[in-house]
Amino acid sequence: MQVFMKKRVRFFFVTFLLLIFVLVGNAYAADTDYTFPNITNPGSISGVESLSVDGTTTLTGETKINVSGTATTTIGNQSSAVNILGGTNTIGNVGSSVNTLNGSTNTLNATAQNAITGGTGNAITSVTGNNAITAVTGNNVMSALGVNGENRLEANAATGTNSIEAKRNNIGVGTTNSTNTIGNTFAGTTVDLKGGNSHVAVQQGSASIGSGTNGLTTTSTASTLGTDAATLNTQLNGVGDEASRANLAGASYVNRLEGDTLINGNTFINGRLVYTSNTVATTSVNSGTSILPSAGKTSGHMTIVNKDQIAPHAVVDGNGRIAIANGPATEASSAMTLTNGMGNTHGMVITERKTVISGGTQSTSLTLDDRGATFGKSSNGDPVRVTGVADGKSRWDAVNYGQLNRGVAIAASMATIPQVEQDKTFSLGAGTGYYGDETGIAIGGSVRLSPNTVMKAAASFSPTEFDNAAFSAGFAYSW
């Protein structure tokens, strides 16, 4: 009995010591961090205030880290790499939690979707390294679907750069009535849109559209694109030469184009058109269909070229033949020409010394210069026939072929009237003449004043033209 009591006392004593050890251990564990070299546990780890895991760590199955506490959970450091791989990765929970990934390189990889969700905001920050958000086969979506939601890409205001790189970059293409703003109103802001060697540049005081080194430029000092017109006086700013500015002065404009400009399509102008230049003005229409029996095409040109300027322009040789030249102009000229399907160029060419007009399937030309008006065959200079000339009426009118023939017929009719016979005193007669399909009729008489003196007179006309009559008179003394 005594031995039994001793065993019971010993058992209770040992149990008491174990109870004290457990209580003290739990109290100690609440204020102490534990470090274990390796942990393999299919259950859970809990009941500790702080848990630090170093080295390669593998968490398998459903894993929850700090889902109920308010303390900060840190995974990795600034010099380590942290990889979170899975079909769907969720960091944080809606509420007041703050999720922070800090490291040299932070990578979120998912074959389906990466979701970063925070109640008040999500911050992805790298002090010195890079942040990469990658979806191998899926999509990366930044969305702010709440009322007045906003997605922002920000970099250092002094040295930072935001880059969007893809085969196709779309901004605001799927939202109805969207407003897309690039740049701001600060004086130092520049917006530059590029496609190959073409660009659109907007900066303080100017906006330009260019291709290569040329293009359209508008500046606030010359004109402002808008509805209010400016007056072309002091705002010309060196457009063209002095004569050109004089032609434009006083006109009003809204938009101004400078540099080489290509218009590929129809152009419609409703209003007055004033074109001024100090070099060259050309208009060409090519590849027309010819009505002549040839396989060639027609081409038309209107050119105004100053001396020494290089542009397609019309030239004329000594016979009045017109051709299109492409080298430097030897003299100023203005021309409107058409090259027919046979390759012959006709039209009108005006230079400082002469004006040439040519036409025909081959070429007949009229040259007006200080010598007068000269008709000729352009190929060799031979004379040509001039038709359609009306009867001349005044002293300096040209005489046509019909007038010439009537004159010859009238003269011939007066020559046929016989003279007074010998030993007779008076004679009265009539005559007719014919030349070149024209007829003349004459009436005349003669008188013998003495045996040795005779006087003769006659008048003639054409029956097809009564306005022009001819008169003649003569005196003869014989011995």
Coordinates of C-alpha atoms in Angstrom, one line a residue:
M1 CA 0.0 0.0 0.0
Q2 CA 2.8 2.3 0.9
V3 CA 4.6 1.5 -2.4
F4 CA 1.4 2.1 -4.4
M5 CA 1.0 5.5 -2.8
K6 CA 4.6 6.4 -3.7
K7 CA 4.0 5.5 -7.3
R8 CA 0.8 7.6 -7.5
V9 CA 2.6 10.6 -5.9
R10 CA 5.5 10.2 -8.4
F11 CA 3.0 10.0 -11.4
F12 CA 1.2 13.2 -10.3
F13 CA 4.5 15.0 -9.8
V14 CA 5.8 14.1 -13.3
T15 CA 2.4 15.1 -14.8
F16 CA 2.6 18.4 -13.0
L17 CA 6.1 19.1 -14.3
L18 CA 5.0 18.3 -17.8
L19 CA 2.1 20.7 -17.5
I20 CA 4.3 23.4 -16.3
F21 CA 6.8 22.7 -19.1
V22 CA 4.0 23.0 -21.7
L23 CA 2.6 26.2 -20.3
V24 CA 6.1 27.8 -20.1
G25 CA 6.8 26.6 -23.6
N26 CA 3.7 28.1 -25.1
A27 CA 4.4 31.4 -23.4
Y28 CA 7.9 31.3 -24.7
A29 CA 6.9 30.4 -28.2
A30 CA 4.6 33.4 -28.4
D31 CA 7.6 35.7 -28.1
T32 CA 10.2 33.7 -30.0
D33 CA 11.0 32.9 -33.7
Y34 CA 11.8 29.4 -34.7
T35 CA 14.2 28.4 -37.5
F36 CA 13.9 25.0 -39.0
P37 CA 16.3 23.7 -41.7
N38 CA 13.7 21.6 -43.4
I39 CA 9.9 21.2 -42.9
T40 CA 7.7 18.6 -44.6
N41 CA 4.2 18.8 -43.3
P42 CA 1.0 17.7 -45.1
G43 CA -1.1 19.7 -42.7
S44 CA -0.7 23.3 -41.5
I45 CA 1.8 25.5 -39.6
S46 CA 0.1 27.9 -37.2
G47 CA 0.3 29.3 -33.7
V48 CA 3.5 31.3 -34.3
E49 CA 3.8 35.1 -34.5
S50 CA 6.5 35.1 -37.2
L51 CA 7.7 32.5 -39.7
S52 CA 10.8 33.0 -41.8
V53 CA 11.6 30.6 -44.7
D54 CA 14.9 30.8 -46.6
G55 CA 16.3 29.0 -49.6
T56 CA 14.2 27.0 -52.1
T57 CA 10.6 26.7 -50.8
T58 CA 7.9 24.6 -52.4
L59 CA 4.3 25.0 -51.3
T60 CA 2.0 22.3 -52.7
G61 CA -1.8 22.2 -52.6
E62 CA -4.0 25.0 -51.3
T63 CA -1.7 27.4 -49.6
K64 CA -2.7 30.4 -47.5
I65 CA -0.2 32.9 -46.1
N66 CA -1.4 35.5 -43.6
V67 CA -5.0 35.4 -44.7
S68 CA -6.5 36.5 -41.3
G69 CA -3.8 38.6 -39.7
T70 CA -3.0 42.3 -40.3
A71 CA 0.8 41.9 -40.4
T72 CA 2.9 42.4 -43.5
T73 CA 3.8 39.3 -45.5
T74 CA 7.2 39.6 -47.4
I75 CA 8.3 37.1 -50.0
G76 CA 11.8 37.6 -51.4
N77 CA 14.1 40.6 -51.3
Q78 CA 15.7 43.1 -53.6
S79 CA 18.4 40.7 -54.8
S80 CA 16.4 37.5 -55.1
A81 CA 14.1 36.1 -57.8
V82 CA 10.5 35.2 -56.8
N83 CA 8.6 32.9 -59.1
I84 CA 4.8 32.3 -58.6
L85 CA 3.6 29.8 -61.2
G86 CA 0.1 28.5 -61.7
G87 CA -3.0 28.5 -63.9
T88 CA -4.6 31.3 -61.8
N89 CA -2.5 33.3 -59.3
T90 CA -4.3 35.4 -56.7
I91 CA -2.3 37.7 -54.4
G92 CA -4.2 39.5 -51.7
N93 CA -7.9 39.9 -51.1
V94 CA -10.5 42.6 -51.4
G95 CA -10.4 44.7 -48.2
S96 CA -7.8 46.9 -46.6
S97 CA -4.8 44.7 -47.5
V98 CA -1.8 46.1 -49.4
N99 CA 0.1 43.7 -51.7
T100 CA 3.8 44.6 -52.4
L101 CA 6.2 42.7 -54.6
N102 CA 9.7 44.0 -54.2
G103 CA 12.7 42.5 -56.0
S104 CA 15.4 42.8 -58.6
T105 CA 13.1 41.0 -61.1
N106 CA 9.5 40.2 -60.3
T107 CA 7.8 37.8 -62.7
L108 CA 4.1 36.6 -62.8
N109 CA 3.7 33.8 -65.3
A110 CA 0.4 32.1 -66.0
T111 CA -0.8 30.1 -69.0
A112 CA -4.3 31.4 -68.5
Q113 CA -4.6 34.6 -66.4
N114 CA -2.8 36.7 -63.8
A115 CA -5.1 38.6 -61.5
I116 CA -3.9 41.3 -59.1
T117 CA -6.8 42.6 -57.0
G118 CA -6.8 45.2 -54.2
G119 CA -9.5 47.0 -52.4
T120 CA -7.9 50.4 -52.6
G121 CA -5.0 49.9 -55.0
N122 CA -2.3 47.7 -56.3
A123 CA 1.4 48.8 -56.5
I124 CA 4.0 47.0 -58.5
T125 CA 7.3 48.6 -57.7
S126 CA 10.9 47.9 -58.6
V127 CA 13.5 50.3 -57.1
T128 CA 16.3 49.5 -59.5
G129 CA 15.2 46.5 -61.6
N130 CA 12.4 45.7 -63.9
N131 CA 8.8 44.6 -63.5
A132 CA 7.6 42.0 -66.0
I133 CA 4.0 40.9 -66.3
T134 CA 3.8 38.1 -68.9
A135 CA 1.0 35.8 -70.2
V136 CA 2.6 33.1 -72.4
T137 CA -0.6 32.1 -74.2
G138 CA -3.3 34.2 -72.5
N139 CA -3.8 38.0 -72.0
N140 CA -2.7 40.6 -69.5
V141 CA -5.6 42.9 -68.7
M142 CA -5.4 46.2 -66.8
S143 CA -8.9 47.3 -66.0
A144 CA -10.7 49.9 -63.9
L145 CA -14.3 49.0 -64.4
G146 CA -15.7 51.1 -61.5
V147 CA -17.3 54.5 -61.9
N148 CA -14.6 57.0 -63.0
G149 CA -12.1 54.2 -63.0
E150 CA -8.6 55.0 -64.4
N151 CA -5.6 53.0 -65.6
R152 CA -2.3 54.9 -65.6
L153 CA 1.2 54.2 -66.8
E154 CA 3.7 56.4 -65.0
A155 CA 7.4 56.8 -65.1
N156 CA 9.9 59.3 -63.7
A157 CA 8.9 62.7 -64.9
A158 CA 12.4 63.8 -65.7
T159 CA 14.1 60.6 -67.1
G160 CA 11.4 57.9 -67.3
T161 CA 10.0 56.2 -70.4
N162 CA 6.7 54.3 -70.9
S163 CA 6.8 51.9 -73.8
I164 CA 4.0 49.9 -75.4
E165 CA 5.4 47.3 -77.9
A166 CA 3.3 45.0 -80.0
K167 CA 2.5 44.0 -83.6
R168 CA -0.7 46.0 -83.3
N169 CA -1.3 48.7 -80.6
N170 CA -4.9 49.9 -80.2
I171 CA -6.1 52.9 -78.1
G172 CA -9.8 53.6 -77.7
V173 CA -10.9 51.5 -80.7
G174 CA -13.6 49.5 -78.9
T175 CA -15.3 52.2 -76.8
T176 CA -18.2 54.2 -78.1
N177 CA -17.9 58.0 -77.6
S178 CA -14.4 57.6 -76.1
T179 CA -12.0 60.6 -75.5
N180 CA -8.3 59.8 -76.2
T181 CA -5.8 62.4 -75.0
I182 CA -2.1 62.3 -75.8
G183 CA 0.1 65.0 -74.2
N184 CA -0.8 68.0 -72.1
T185 CA -0.9 71.8 -72.2
F186 CA 2.5 72.5 -70.7
A187 CA 4.8 74.6 -72.8
G188 CA 7.6 72.0 -72.9
T189 CA 5.4 69.1 -74.1
T190 CA 6.1 67.5 -77.5
V191 CA 3.9 64.9 -79.2
D192 CA 5.5 63.0 -82.1
L193 CA 3.6 60.4 -84.2
K194 CA 5.7 58.5 -86.7
G195 CA 5.1 56.0 -89.5
G196 CA 8.2 55.3 -91.5
N197 CA 9.8 58.6 -92.6
S198 CA 6.4 60.4 -92.2
H199 CA 5.5 62.1 -88.9
V200 CA 3.0 64.4 -87.1
A201 CA 4.7 66.7 -84.6
V202 CA 2.9 68.9 -82.1
Q203 CA 4.7 71.3 -79.8
Q204 CA 4.3 74.8 -78.3
G205 CA 3.4 77.2 -81.1
S206 CA 3.5 74.8 -84.1
A207 CA 2.1 71.7 -85.6
S208 CA 3.7 69.9 -88.6
I209 CA 2.9 67.0 -90.9
G210 CA 5.9 65.7 -92.8
S211 CA 7.2 63.0 -95.1
G212 CA 11.0 62.7 -95.1
T213 CA 12.4 66.2 -94.8
N214 CA 9.4 68.1 -96.3
G215 CA 5.7 68.5 -95.4
L216 CA 3.1 70.8 -94.0
T217 CA 3.8 73.2 -91.2
T218 CA 1.5 75.5 -89.4
T219 CA 2.7 78.0 -86.8
S220 CA 0.8 80.3 -84.5
T221 CA 2.7 83.3 -85.7
A222 CA 1.7 82.8 -89.4
S223 CA -1.8 81.3 -89.0
T224 CA -3.9 79.2 -86.7
L225 CA -6.0 76.3 -88.0
G226 CA -9.5 77.2 -87.1
T227 CA -12.5 79.1 -88.2
D228 CA -11.2 82.7 -87.8
A229 CA -9.4 83.9 -91.0
A230 CA -6.2 85.8 -91.0
T231 CA -5.4 88.6 -93.4
L232 CA -2.5 88.1 -95.8
N233 CA -0.5 91.3 -95.2
T234 CA 2.2 91.1 -92.5
Q235 CA 1.5 87.4 -91.9
L236 CA 2.9 86.3 -95.2
N237 CA 6.3 85.7 -93.5
G238 CA 8.4 85.4 -96.6
V239 CA 6.0 83.3 -98.8
G240 CA 7.4 83.4 -102.4
D241 CA 9.0 86.5 -103.8
E242 CA 7.9 90.2 -103.5
A243 CA 5.7 90.0 -106.6
S244 CA 4.0 86.9 -105.3
R245 CA 3.3 88.5 -101.9
A246 CA 1.9 91.5 -103.8
N247 CA -0.6 89.2 -105.6
L248 CA -1.7 87.7 -102.3
A249 CA -1.7 90.7 -100.0
G250 CA -5.1 91.6 -98.7
A251 CA -6.6 88.1 -99.2
S252 CA -7.7 86.1 -96.2
Y253 CA -6.9 82.5 -95.3
V254 CA -7.5 80.0 -92.6
N255 CA -5.1 77.2 -93.3
R256 CA -1.5 77.4 -94.7
L257 CA 0.4 74.6 -96.5
E258 CA 4.2 74.7 -96.9
G259 CA 6.7 72.4 -98.6
D260 CA 6.1 69.6 -101.1
T261 CA 2.5 68.4 -101.0
L262 CA 1.0 65.4 -102.8
I263 CA -2.7 65.2 -103.4
N264 CA -3.7 61.7 -104.7
G265 CA -7.3 62.1 -105.6
N266 CA -9.9 64.6 -106.7
T267 CA -9.6 68.2 -105.6
F268 CA -12.6 70.5 -105.6
I269 CA -12.3 74.3 -105.1
N270 CA -15.5 76.3 -104.6
G271 CA -14.3 79.9 -104.8
R272 CA -11.6 82.1 -106.2
L273 CA -8.3 80.4 -107.0
V274 CA -5.1 82.5 -106.9
Y275 CA -1.9 80.7 -107.7
T276 CA 1.5 82.6 -107.5
S277 CA 5.0 81.3 -107.9
N278 CA 8.5 82.7 -108.7
T279 CA 9.8 79.5 -110.3
V280 CA 7.5 77.0 -112.2
A281 CA 3.8 76.1 -112.5
T282 CA 2.9 73.0 -114.4
T283 CA -0.2 70.9 -115.0
S284 CA 0.0 67.5 -116.9
V285 CA -2.6 65.0 -118.0
N286 CA -1.1 61.9 -119.5
S287 CA -2.0 58.5 -121.0
G288 CA -5.0 59.7 -123.0
T289 CA -6.7 57.6 -125.7
S290 CA -5.9 58.8 -129.3
I291 CA -8.5 58.9 -132.1
L292 CA -5.7 58.7 -134.7
P293 CA -4.8 55.4 -136.3
S294 CA -1.8 54.8 -134.1
A295 CA -1.0 53.0 -130.9
G296 CA 0.3 56.1 -129.1
K297 CA -1.2 57.9 -126.1
T298 CA -2.0 61.6 -125.8
S299 CA -0.6 63.9 -123.1
G300 CA -1.4 67.5 -122.3
H301 CA 0.6 70.1 -120.5
M302 CA 0.1 73.6 -119.2
T303 CA 3.4 75.2 -118.1
I304 CA 4.7 78.5 -116.9
V305 CA 8.5 78.4 -116.5
N306 CA 11.0 81.1 -115.6
K307 CA 14.5 81.1 -117.2
D308 CA 17.0 78.6 -115.9
Q309 CA 14.3 76.6 -114.0
I310 CA 14.3 72.8 -114.4
A311 CA 10.8 71.5 -115.3
P312 CA 9.0 70.1 -118.3
H313 CA 8.3 73.0 -120.6
A314 CA 7.6 73.7 -124.3
V315 CA 10.2 74.9 -126.8
V316 CA 9.9 76.0 -130.4
D317 CA 12.4 75.7 -133.3
G318 CA 12.9 78.0 -136.2
N319 CA 10.2 76.4 -138.3
G320 CA 7.6 76.7 -135.5
R321 CA 7.7 73.1 -134.4
I322 CA 6.8 72.6 -130.7
A323 CA 8.4 70.0 -128.4
I324 CA 8.5 69.3 -124.7
A325 CA 11.9 69.7 -123.0
N326 CA 13.0 68.6 -119.5
G327 CA 16.2 70.5 -119.0
P328 CA 16.8 74.1 -117.7
A329 CA 14.7 76.6 -119.5
T330 CA 16.7 78.9 -121.8
E331 CA 14.0 81.6 -121.6
A332 CA 10.8 82.3 -119.8
S333 CA 7.7 80.8 -121.4
S334 CA 4.1 80.0 -121.0
A335 CA 2.5 77.2 -123.0
M336 CA -0.6 75.1 -123.4
T337 CA 0.1 72.0 -125.5
L338 CA -1.2 68.6 -126.5
T339 CA 0.9 65.7 -127.9
N340 CA -1.2 63.5 -130.2
G341 CA -1.0 59.8 -130.7
M342 CA 1.5 60.3 -133.6
G343 CA 3.9 62.1 -131.2
N344 CA 3.4 65.6 -132.7
T345 CA 3.0 68.4 -130.2
H346 CA 0.6 71.3 -130.9
G347 CA -0.7 74.2 -129.0
M348 CA 0.4 77.7 -128.1
V349 CA 3.8 78.8 -126.8
I350 CA 4.5 82.4 -125.6
T351 CA 8.0 83.6 -125.0
E352 CA 9.5 87.1 -124.6
R353 CA 10.3 87.4 -128.4
K354 CA 7.5 85.5 -130.2
T355 CA 4.2 83.6 -129.9
V356 CA 3.7 80.4 -131.9
I357 CA 0.4 78.6 -132.5
S358 CA 0.4 75.2 -134.2
G359 CA -2.1 72.5 -135.0
G360 CA -3.0 69.6 -137.3
T361 CA -2.2 65.9 -137.4
Q362 CA 1.3 66.9 -138.5
S363 CA 1.9 70.5 -137.9
T364 CA 1.0 73.9 -139.4
S365 CA 2.2 76.9 -137.4
L366 CA 1.7 80.6 -137.2
T367 CA 4.5 82.6 -135.7
L368 CA 3.9 86.2 -134.5
D369 CA 7.0 88.2 -133.9
D370 CA 8.5 91.6 -134.8
R371 CA 8.6 90.7 -138.6
G372 CA 4.8 90.1 -138.6
A373 CA 2.7 86.9 -138.9
T374 CA 4.3 84.0 -140.7
F375 CA 2.5 80.8 -141.6
G376 CA 4.5 77.7 -142.4
K377 CA 4.8 73.9 -142.2
S378 CA 6.4 73.1 -138.9
S379 CA 8.4 70.1 -140.2
N380 CA 10.4 72.1 -142.9
G381 CA 9.2 75.7 -143.0
D382 CA 7.4 75.4 -146.3
P383 CA 4.5 77.8 -147.0
V384 CA 1.0 76.7 -146.3
R385 CA -2.4 77.8 -147.6
V386 CA -4.4 80.2 -145.5
T387 CA -8.2 79.9 -145.9
G388 CA -11.3 81.6 -144.5
V389 CA -10.0 85.1 -145.1
A390 CA -12.9 87.6 -145.5
D391 CA -12.8 90.3 -148.2
G392 CA -10.6 93.2 -147.2
K393 CA -12.5 96.4 -146.6
S394 CA -9.9 98.9 -145.4
R395 CA -6.4 99.9 -146.4
W396 CA -4.6 97.4 -144.2
D397 CA -6.9 94.4 -144.7
A398 CA -5.6 91.3 -146.3
V399 CA -6.9 90.5 -149.8
N400 CA -8.3 87.0 -150.3
Y401 CA -8.1 84.9 -153.5
G402 CA -11.6 85.9 -154.7
Q403 CA -10.9 89.6 -154.4
L404 CA -7.7 89.2 -156.4
N405 CA -9.4 87.3 -159.2
R406 CA -12.2 89.9 -159.4
G407 CA -9.6 92.7 -159.7
V408 CA -7.9 90.9 -162.6
A409 CA -11.3 90.3 -164.3
I410 CA -12.3 94.0 -163.9
A411 CA -9.0 95.2 -165.4
A412 CA -9.4 92.8 -168.3
S413 CA -12.9 94.0 -169.0
M414 CA -11.7 97.7 -169.4
A415 CA -8.9 96.7 -171.7
T416 CA -11.3 95.2 -174.2
I417 CA -13.1 98.5 -175.0
P418 CA -12.1 99.6 -178.6
Q419 CA -10.6 103.1 -179.1
V420 CA -12.1 105.8 -181.4
E421 CA -11.4 105.1 -185.1
Q422 CA -9.3 107.4 -187.4
D423 CA -11.2 110.3 -188.8
K424 CA -13.9 109.8 -186.1
T425 CA -14.5 112.2 -183.2
F426 CA -16.3 110.1 -180.5
S427 CA -16.5 106.4 -179.5
L428 CA -18.6 104.6 -176.9
G429 CA -18.2 100.9 -176.0
A430 CA -18.4 98.1 -173.4
G431 CA -16.2 95.2 -172.5
T432 CA -16.1 92.1 -170.3
G433 CA -13.3 90.1 -168.6
Y434 CA -13.0 86.8 -166.9
Y435 CA -10.3 85.4 -164.5
G436 CA -10.4 82.6 -161.9
D437 CA -14.1 82.1 -161.8
E438 CA -14.6 85.9 -161.5
T439 CA -16.2 88.2 -164.1
G440 CA -15.7 91.9 -164.8
I441 CA -17.9 94.3 -166.9
A442 CA -16.7 97.7 -168.2
I443 CA -18.2 100.7 -170.0
G444 CA -16.0 103.4 -171.6
G445 CA -15.5 105.9 -174.4
S446 CA -12.9 107.9 -176.2
V447 CA -12.8 111.3 -177.9
R448 CA -10.4 112.7 -180.6
L449 CA -9.5 116.2 -179.7
S450 CA -7.4 116.8 -182.7
P451 CA -6.0 114.8 -185.6
N452 CA -3.1 113.8 -183.3
T453 CA -4.7 113.9 -179.8
V454 CA -7.1 111.2 -178.2
M455 CA -8.6 111.0 -174.7
K456 CA -10.1 107.8 -173.2
A457 CA -12.0 106.8 -170.0
A458 CA -13.7 103.7 -168.7
A459 CA -15.5 102.2 -165.6
S460 CA -15.8 98.6 -164.6
F461 CA -17.2 96.4 -161.8
S462 CA -17.9 92.8 -160.9
P463 CA -21.5 91.6 -161.1
T464 CA -20.9 89.6 -157.9
E465 CA -19.5 92.5 -155.9
F466 CA -20.9 96.0 -156.6
D467 CA -19.1 97.8 -153.8
N468 CA -15.7 97.9 -155.5
A469 CA -15.7 99.5 -159.0
A470 CA -12.7 100.4 -161.1
F471 CA -12.1 103.6 -163.1
S472 CA -9.5 104.4 -165.8
A473 CA -8.7 107.4 -168.0
G474 CA -6.0 108.0 -170.5
F475 CA -4.6 110.7 -172.9
A476 CA -2.5 110.1 -176.0
Y477 CA -0.8 112.4 -178.6
S478 CA 0.6 110.9 -181.8
W479 CA 2.7 112.3 -184.6

